[in-house]
mmCIF file of C-alpha atoms in Angstrom:
data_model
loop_
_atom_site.group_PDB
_atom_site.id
_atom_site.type_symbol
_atom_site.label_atom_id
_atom_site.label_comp_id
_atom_site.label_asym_id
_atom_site.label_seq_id
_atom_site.Cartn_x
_atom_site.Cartn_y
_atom_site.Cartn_z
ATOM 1 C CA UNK A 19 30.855 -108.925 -33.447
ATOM 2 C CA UNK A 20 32.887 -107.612 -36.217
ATOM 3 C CA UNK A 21 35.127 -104.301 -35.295
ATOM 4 C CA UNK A 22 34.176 -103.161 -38.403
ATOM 5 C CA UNK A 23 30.421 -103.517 -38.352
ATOM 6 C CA UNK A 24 28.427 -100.249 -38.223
ATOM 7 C CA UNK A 25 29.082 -96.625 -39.627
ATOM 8 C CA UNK A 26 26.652 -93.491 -39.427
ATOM 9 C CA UNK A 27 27.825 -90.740 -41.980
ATOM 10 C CA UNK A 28 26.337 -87.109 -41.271
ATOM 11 C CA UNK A 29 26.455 -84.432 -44.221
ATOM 12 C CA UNK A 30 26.645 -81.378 -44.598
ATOM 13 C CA UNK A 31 23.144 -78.715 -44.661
ATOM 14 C CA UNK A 32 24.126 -76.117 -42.793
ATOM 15 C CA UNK A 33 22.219 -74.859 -39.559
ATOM 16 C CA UNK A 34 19.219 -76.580 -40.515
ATOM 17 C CA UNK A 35 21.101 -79.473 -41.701
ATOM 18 C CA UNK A 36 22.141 -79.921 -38.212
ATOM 19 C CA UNK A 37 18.460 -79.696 -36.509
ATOM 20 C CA UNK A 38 16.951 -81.928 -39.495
ATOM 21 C CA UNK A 39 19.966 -84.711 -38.516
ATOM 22 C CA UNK A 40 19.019 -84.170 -35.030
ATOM 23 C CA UNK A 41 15.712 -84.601 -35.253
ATOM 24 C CA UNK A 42 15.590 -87.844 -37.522
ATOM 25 C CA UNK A 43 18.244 -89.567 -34.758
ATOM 26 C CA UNK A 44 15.953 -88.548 -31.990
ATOM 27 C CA UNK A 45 13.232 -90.126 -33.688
ATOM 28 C CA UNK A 46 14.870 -93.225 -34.862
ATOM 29 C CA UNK A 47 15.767 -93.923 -30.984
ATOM 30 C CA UNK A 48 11.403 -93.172 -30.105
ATOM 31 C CA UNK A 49 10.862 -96.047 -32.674
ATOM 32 C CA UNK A 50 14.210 -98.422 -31.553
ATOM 33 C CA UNK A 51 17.029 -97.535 -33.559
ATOM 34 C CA UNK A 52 19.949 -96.378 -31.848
ATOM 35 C CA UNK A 53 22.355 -94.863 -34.178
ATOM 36 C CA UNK A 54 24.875 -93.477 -31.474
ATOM 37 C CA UNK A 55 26.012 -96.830 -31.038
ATOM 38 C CA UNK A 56 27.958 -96.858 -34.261
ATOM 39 C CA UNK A 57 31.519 -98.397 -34.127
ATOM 40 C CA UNK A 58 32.496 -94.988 -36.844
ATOM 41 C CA UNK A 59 30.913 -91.618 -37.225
ATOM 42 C CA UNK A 60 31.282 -89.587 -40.535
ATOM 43 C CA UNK A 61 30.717 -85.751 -40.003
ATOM 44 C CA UNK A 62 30.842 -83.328 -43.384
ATOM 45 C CA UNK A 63 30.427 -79.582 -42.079
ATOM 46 C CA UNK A 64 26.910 -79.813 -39.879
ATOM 47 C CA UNK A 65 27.238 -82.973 -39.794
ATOM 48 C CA UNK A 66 30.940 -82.881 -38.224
ATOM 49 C CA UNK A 67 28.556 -81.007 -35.189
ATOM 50 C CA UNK A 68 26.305 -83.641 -34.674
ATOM 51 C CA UNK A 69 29.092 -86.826 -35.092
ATOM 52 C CA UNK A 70 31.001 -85.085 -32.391
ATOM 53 C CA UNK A 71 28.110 -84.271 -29.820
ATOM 54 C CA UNK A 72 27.127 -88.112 -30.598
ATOM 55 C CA UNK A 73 30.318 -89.639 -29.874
ATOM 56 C CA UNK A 74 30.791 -87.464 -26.969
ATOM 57 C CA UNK A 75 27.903 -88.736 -24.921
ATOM 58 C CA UNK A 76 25.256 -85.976 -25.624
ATOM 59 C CA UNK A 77 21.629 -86.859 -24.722
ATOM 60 C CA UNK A 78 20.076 -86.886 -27.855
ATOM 61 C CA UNK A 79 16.174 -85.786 -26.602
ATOM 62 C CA UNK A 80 18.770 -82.918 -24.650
ATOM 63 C CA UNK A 81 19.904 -81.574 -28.101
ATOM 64 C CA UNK A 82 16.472 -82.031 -29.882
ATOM 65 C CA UNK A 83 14.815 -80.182 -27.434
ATOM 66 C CA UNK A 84 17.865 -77.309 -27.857
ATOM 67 C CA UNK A 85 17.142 -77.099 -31.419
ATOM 68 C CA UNK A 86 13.342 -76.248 -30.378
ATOM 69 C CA UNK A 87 14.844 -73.317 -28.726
ATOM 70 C CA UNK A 88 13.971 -69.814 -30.196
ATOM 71 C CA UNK A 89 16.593 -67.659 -31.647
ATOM 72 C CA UNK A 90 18.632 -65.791 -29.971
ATOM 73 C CA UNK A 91 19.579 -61.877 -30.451
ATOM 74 C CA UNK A 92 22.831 -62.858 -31.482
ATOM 75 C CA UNK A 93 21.923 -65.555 -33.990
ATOM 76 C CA UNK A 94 21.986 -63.772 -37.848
ATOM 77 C CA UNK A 95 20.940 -65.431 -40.675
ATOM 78 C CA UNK A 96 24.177 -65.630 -43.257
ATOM 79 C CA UNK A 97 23.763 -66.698 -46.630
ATOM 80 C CA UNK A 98 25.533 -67.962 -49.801
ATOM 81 C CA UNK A 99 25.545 -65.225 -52.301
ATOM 82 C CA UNK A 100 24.508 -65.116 -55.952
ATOM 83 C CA UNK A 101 28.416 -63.475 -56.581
ATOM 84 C CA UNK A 102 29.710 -66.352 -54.396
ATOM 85 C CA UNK A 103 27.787 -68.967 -56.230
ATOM 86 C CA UNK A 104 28.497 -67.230 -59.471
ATOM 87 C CA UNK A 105 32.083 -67.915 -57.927
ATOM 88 C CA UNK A 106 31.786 -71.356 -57.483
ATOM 89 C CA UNK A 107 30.477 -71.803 -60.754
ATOM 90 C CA UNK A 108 33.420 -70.254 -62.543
ATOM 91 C CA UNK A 109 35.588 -72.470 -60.216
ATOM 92 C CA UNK A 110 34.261 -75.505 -62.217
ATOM 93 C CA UNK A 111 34.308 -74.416 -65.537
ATOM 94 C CA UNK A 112 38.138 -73.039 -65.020
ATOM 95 C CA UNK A 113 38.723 -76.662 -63.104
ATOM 96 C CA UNK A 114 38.107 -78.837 -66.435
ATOM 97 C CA UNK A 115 36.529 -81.982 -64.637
ATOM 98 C CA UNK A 116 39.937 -82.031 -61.608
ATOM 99 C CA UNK A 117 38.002 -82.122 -58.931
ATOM 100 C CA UNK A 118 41.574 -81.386 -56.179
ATOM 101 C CA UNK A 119 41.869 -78.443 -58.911
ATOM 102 C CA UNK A 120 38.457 -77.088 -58.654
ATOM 103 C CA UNK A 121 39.356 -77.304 -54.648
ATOM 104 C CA UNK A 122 42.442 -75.175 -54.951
ATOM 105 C CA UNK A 123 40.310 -72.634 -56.899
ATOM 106 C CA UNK A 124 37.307 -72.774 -54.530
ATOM 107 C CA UNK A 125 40.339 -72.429 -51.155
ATOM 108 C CA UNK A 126 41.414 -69.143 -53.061
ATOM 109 C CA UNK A 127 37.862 -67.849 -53.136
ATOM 110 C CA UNK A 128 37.714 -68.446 -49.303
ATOM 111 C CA UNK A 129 40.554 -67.294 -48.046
ATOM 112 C CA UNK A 130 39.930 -63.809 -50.529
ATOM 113 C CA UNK A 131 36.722 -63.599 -49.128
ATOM 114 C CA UNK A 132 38.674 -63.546 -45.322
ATOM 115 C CA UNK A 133 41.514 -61.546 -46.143
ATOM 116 C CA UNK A 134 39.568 -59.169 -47.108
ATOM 117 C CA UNK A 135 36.678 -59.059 -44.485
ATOM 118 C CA UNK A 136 33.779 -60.061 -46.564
ATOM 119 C CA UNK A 137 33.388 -62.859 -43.352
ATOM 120 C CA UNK A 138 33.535 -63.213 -39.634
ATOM 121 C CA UNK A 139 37.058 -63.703 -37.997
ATOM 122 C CA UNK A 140 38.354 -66.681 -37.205
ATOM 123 C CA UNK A 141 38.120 -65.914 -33.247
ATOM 124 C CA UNK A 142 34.161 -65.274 -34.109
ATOM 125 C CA UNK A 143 33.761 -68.358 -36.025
ATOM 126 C CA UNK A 144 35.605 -70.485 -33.328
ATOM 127 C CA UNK A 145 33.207 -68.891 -30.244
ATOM 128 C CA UNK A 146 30.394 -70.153 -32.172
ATOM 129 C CA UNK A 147 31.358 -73.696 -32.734
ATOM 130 C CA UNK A 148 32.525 -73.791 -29.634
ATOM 131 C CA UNK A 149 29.279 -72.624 -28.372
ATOM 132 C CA UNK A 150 27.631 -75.687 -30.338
ATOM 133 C CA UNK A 151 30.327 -78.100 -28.924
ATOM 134 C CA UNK A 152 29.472 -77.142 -25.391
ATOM 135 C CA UNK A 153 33.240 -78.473 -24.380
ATOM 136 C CA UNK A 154 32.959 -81.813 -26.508
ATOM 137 C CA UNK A 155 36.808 -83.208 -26.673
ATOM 138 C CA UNK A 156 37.572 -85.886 -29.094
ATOM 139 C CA UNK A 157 35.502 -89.727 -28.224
ATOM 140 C CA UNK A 158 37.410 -92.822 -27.235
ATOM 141 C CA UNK A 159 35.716 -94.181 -30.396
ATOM 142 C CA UNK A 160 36.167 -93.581 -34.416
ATOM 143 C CA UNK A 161 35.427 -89.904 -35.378
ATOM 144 C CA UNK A 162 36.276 -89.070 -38.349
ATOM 145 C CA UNK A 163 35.694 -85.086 -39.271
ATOM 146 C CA UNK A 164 36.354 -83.814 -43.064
ATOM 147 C CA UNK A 165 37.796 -80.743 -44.131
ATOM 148 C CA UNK A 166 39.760 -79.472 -47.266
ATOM 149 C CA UNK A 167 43.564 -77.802 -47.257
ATOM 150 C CA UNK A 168 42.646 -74.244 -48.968
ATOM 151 C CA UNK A 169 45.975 -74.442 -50.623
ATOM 152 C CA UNK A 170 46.469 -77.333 -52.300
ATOM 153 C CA UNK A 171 42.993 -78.445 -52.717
ATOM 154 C CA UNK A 172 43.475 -82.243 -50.958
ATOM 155 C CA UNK A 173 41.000 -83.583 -49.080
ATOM 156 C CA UNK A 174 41.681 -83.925 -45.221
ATOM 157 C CA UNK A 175 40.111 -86.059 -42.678
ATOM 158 C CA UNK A 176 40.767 -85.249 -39.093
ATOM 159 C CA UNK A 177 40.578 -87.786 -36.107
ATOM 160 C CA UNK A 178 41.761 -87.727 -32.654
ATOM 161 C CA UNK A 179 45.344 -88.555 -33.765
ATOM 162 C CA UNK A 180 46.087 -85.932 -35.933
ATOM 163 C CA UNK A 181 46.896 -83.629 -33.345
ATOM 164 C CA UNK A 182 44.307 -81.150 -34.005
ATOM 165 C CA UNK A 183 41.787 -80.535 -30.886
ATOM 166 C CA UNK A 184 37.868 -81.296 -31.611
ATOM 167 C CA UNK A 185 36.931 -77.630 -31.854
ATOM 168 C CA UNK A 186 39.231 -76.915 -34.370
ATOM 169 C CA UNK A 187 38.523 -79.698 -36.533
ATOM 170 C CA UNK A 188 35.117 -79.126 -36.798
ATOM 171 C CA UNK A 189 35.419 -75.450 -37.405
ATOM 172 C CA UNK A 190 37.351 -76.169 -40.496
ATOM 173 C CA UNK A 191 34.898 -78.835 -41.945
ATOM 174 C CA UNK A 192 32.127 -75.997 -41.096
ATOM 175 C CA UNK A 193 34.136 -73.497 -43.034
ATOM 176 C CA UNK A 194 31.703 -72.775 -45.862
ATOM 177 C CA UNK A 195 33.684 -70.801 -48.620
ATOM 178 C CA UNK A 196 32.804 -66.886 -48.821
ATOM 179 C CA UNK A 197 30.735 -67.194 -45.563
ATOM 180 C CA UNK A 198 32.679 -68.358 -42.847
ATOM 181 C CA UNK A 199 36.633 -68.138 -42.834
ATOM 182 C CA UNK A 200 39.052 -70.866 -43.440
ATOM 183 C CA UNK A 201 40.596 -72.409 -40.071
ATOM 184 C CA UNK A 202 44.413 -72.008 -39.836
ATOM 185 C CA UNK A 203 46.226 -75.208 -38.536
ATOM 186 C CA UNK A 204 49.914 -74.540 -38.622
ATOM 187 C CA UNK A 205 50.887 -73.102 -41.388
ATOM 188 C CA UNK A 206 47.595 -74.329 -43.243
ATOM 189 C CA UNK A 207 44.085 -72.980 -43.977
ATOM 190 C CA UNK A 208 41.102 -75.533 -44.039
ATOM 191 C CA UNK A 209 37.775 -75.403 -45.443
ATOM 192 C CA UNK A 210 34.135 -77.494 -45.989
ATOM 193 C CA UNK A 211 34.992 -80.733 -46.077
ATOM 194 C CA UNK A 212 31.363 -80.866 -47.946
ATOM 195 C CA UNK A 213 34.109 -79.078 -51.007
ATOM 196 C CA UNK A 214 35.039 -82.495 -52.100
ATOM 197 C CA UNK A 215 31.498 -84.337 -51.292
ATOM 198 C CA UNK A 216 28.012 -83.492 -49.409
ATOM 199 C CA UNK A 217 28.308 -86.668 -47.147
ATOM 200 C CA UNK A 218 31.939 -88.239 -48.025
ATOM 201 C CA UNK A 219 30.457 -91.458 -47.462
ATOM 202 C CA UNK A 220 32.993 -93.287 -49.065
ATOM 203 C CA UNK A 221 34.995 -93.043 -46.023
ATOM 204 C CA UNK A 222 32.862 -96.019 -44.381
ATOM 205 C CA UNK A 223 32.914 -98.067 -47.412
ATOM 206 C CA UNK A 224 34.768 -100.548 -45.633
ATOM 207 C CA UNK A 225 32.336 -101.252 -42.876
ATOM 208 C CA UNK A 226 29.425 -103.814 -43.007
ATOM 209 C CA UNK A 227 26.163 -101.835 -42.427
ATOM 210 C CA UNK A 228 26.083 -98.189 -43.222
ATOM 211 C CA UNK A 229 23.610 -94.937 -42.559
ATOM 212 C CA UNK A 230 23.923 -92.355 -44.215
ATOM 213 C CA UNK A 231 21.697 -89.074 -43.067
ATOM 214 C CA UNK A 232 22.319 -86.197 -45.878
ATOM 215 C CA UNK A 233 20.575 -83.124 -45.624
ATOM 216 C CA UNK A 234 21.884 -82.376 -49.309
ATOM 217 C CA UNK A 235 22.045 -85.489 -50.847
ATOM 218 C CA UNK A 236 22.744 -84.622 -54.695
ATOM 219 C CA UNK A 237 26.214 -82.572 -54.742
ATOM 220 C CA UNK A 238 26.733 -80.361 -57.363
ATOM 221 C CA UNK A 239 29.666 -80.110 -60.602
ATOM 222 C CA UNK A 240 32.408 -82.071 -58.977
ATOM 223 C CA UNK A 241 31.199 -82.778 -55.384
ATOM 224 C CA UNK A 242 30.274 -86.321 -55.212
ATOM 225 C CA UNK A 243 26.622 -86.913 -54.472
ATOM 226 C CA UNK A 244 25.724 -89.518 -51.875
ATOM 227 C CA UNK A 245 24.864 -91.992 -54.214
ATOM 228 C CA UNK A 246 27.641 -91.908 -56.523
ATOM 229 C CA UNK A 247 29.350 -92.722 -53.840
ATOM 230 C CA UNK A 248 27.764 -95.646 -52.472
ATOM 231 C CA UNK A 249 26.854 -96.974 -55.352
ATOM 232 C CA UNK A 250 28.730 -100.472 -55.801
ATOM 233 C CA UNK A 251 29.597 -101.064 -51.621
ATOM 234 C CA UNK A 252 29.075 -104.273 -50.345
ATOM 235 C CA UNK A 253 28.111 -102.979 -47.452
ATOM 236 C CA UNK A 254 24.253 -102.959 -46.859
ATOM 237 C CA UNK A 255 23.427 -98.986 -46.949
ATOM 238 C CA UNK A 256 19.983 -96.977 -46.580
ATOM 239 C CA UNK A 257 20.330 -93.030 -46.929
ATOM 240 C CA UNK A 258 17.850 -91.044 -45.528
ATOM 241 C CA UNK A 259 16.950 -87.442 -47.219
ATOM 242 C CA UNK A 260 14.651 -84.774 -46.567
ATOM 243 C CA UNK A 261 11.454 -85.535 -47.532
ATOM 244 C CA UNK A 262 8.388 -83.435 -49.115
ATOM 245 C CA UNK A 263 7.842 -82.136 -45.921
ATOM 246 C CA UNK A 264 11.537 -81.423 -44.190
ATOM 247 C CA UNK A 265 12.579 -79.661 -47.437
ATOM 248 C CA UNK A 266 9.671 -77.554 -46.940
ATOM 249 C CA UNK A 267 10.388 -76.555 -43.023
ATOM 250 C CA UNK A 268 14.254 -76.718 -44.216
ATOM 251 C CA UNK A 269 13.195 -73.899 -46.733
ATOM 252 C CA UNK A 270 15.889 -71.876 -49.277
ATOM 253 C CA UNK A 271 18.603 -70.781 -47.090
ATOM 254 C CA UNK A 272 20.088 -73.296 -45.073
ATOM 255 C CA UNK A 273 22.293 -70.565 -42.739
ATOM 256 C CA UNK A 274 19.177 -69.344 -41.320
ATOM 257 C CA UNK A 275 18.132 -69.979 -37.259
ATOM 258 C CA UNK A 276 14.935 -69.616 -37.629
ATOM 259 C CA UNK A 277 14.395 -72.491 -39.599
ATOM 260 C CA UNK A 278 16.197 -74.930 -36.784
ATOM 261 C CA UNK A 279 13.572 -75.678 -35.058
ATOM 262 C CA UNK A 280 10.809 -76.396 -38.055
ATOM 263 C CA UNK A 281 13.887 -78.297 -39.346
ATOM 264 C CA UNK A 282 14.325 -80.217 -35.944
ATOM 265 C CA UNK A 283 10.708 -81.228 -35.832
ATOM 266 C CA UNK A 284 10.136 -82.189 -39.669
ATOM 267 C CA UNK A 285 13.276 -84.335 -38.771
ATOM 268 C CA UNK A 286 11.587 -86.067 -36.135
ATOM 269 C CA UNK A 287 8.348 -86.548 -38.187
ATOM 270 C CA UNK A 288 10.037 -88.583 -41.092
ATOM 271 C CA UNK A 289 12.276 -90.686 -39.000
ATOM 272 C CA UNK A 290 9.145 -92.440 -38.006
ATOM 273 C CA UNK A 291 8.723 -93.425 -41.994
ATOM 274 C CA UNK A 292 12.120 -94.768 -42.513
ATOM 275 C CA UNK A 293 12.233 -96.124 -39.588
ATOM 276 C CA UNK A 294 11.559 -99.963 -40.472
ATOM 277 C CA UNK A 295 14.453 -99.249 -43.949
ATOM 278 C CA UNK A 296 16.817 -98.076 -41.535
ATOM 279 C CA UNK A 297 16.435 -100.974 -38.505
ATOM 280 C CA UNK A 298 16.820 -103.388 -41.259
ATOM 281 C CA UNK A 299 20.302 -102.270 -42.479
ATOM 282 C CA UNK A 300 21.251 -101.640 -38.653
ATOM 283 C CA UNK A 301 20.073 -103.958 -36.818
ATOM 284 C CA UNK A 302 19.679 -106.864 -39.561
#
């Protein structure tokens, strides 16, 4: 068996993008396809959450049936803003088609919007993913968790040798800009790996069969979509969105609890449709 064989990539979607992930691997395992046996795992913001409870030997029914949970008192709704996506916008008109410049602009925003208490701290962020984690340390196996540098705008994929522990790396690729606040590493300040791409599936271009499950498959300005960045692999590749139905239970605001569990169980529901598409790029 090649070393190099299979690769699941997880994007970014926010709290429902993590239930809707969850549920479509819990019910490609009911109808045979096991995709925590990859030999690499992608994770992009929620879906940096769901590579590392994968990798880390988490039941999956276990974590479908916690997304079916109901929300607690101390889960809030956040939300992107019409100023912050005003912000963005202006980002990538100022940028002038460089995406690592449109970055830099986007890591100012974020770190503003922290300095200046317009989002949790750092100490409340970290509780929370922490929370998610449930102790999860870095796999034996390929992890590979994206994140951005605030400052210079270059894209930054953490693994268990970069000497950064699990927690921390996934808090940064969860650090949505003007919502949640940048992770300091060092001297540095991280952000949403899903800044540079939705999925960053390019990072298993080199393996031989690839699934890619993206919550928010299009991108936007200068974040590459899924496809643009598949398009052209060798590899065999089938990319499962939300359908009809999961956008609906997903509904407008991704940052919301109580769409997890509708998310969780529309999920479930569509795995069992691309089902056969996925079993024949993973299993051959």
């Amino acid at each position: 068996m090649s070393a190099r064989r299979t690769a699941l990539v997880l994007g970014g979607g926010g709290i429902t993008g993590i239930a809707w992930e969850i549920g479509v691997v819990a019910g490609l395992a009911e109808a045979g396809v096991d995709l925590t046996s990859a030999d690499l795992v992608v994770g992009t913001s929620a879906g940096s959450v769901v590579g590392a409870l994968l990798t880390t030997g988490a039941d999956v029914e276990s974590l479908h049936a916690r997304q079916l949970e109901p929300v607690g008192p101390h889960e809030r709704a956040a939300r992107l803003g019409r100023g912050t996506l005003a912000r963005y916008g202006l980002a990538m008109l100022l940028a002038r088609r460089d995406d690592v410049a449109f970055r830099r602009r986007i890591g100012e925003l974020a770190r503003t919007a922290a300095d200046t208490g317009r989002t949790p701290s750092e100490e409340e962020r970290r509780a929370a993913i922490e929370g998610r984690l449930a102790g999860a340390q870095w796999p034996d196996r390929p992890l590979v968790v994206t994140a951005v540098d605030t400052g210079s705008g270059e894209f930054t994929p953490f693994t268990r040798d970069s000497g950064v522990d699990l927690a921390t790396a996934v808090g940064a690729s969860c650090a949505v800009p003007g919502v949640y606040p940048p992770v300091t590493i060092g001297d540095r300040r991280y952000m949403d790996g899903g800044m540079r791409s939705t999925a960053n599936a390019d990072l298993a271009a080199e393996y031989e069969r690839i699934v890619v499950i993206a919550p928010l498959p299009r991108g936007a300005g200068l974040m590459a979509s899924v496809d643009a960045q598949v398009t052209g692999l060798v590899s065999r590749v089938a990319v499962v969105a939300p359908d009809e139905a999961s956008r609906a239970a997903i509904g407008k605001n991704v940052l919301d609890p109580a769409a997890r569990a509708p998310s969780a169980r529309a999920g479930r529901t569509q795995a069992a449709g691309v089902a056969a598409r996925v079993a024949e790029v993973w299993q051959g």
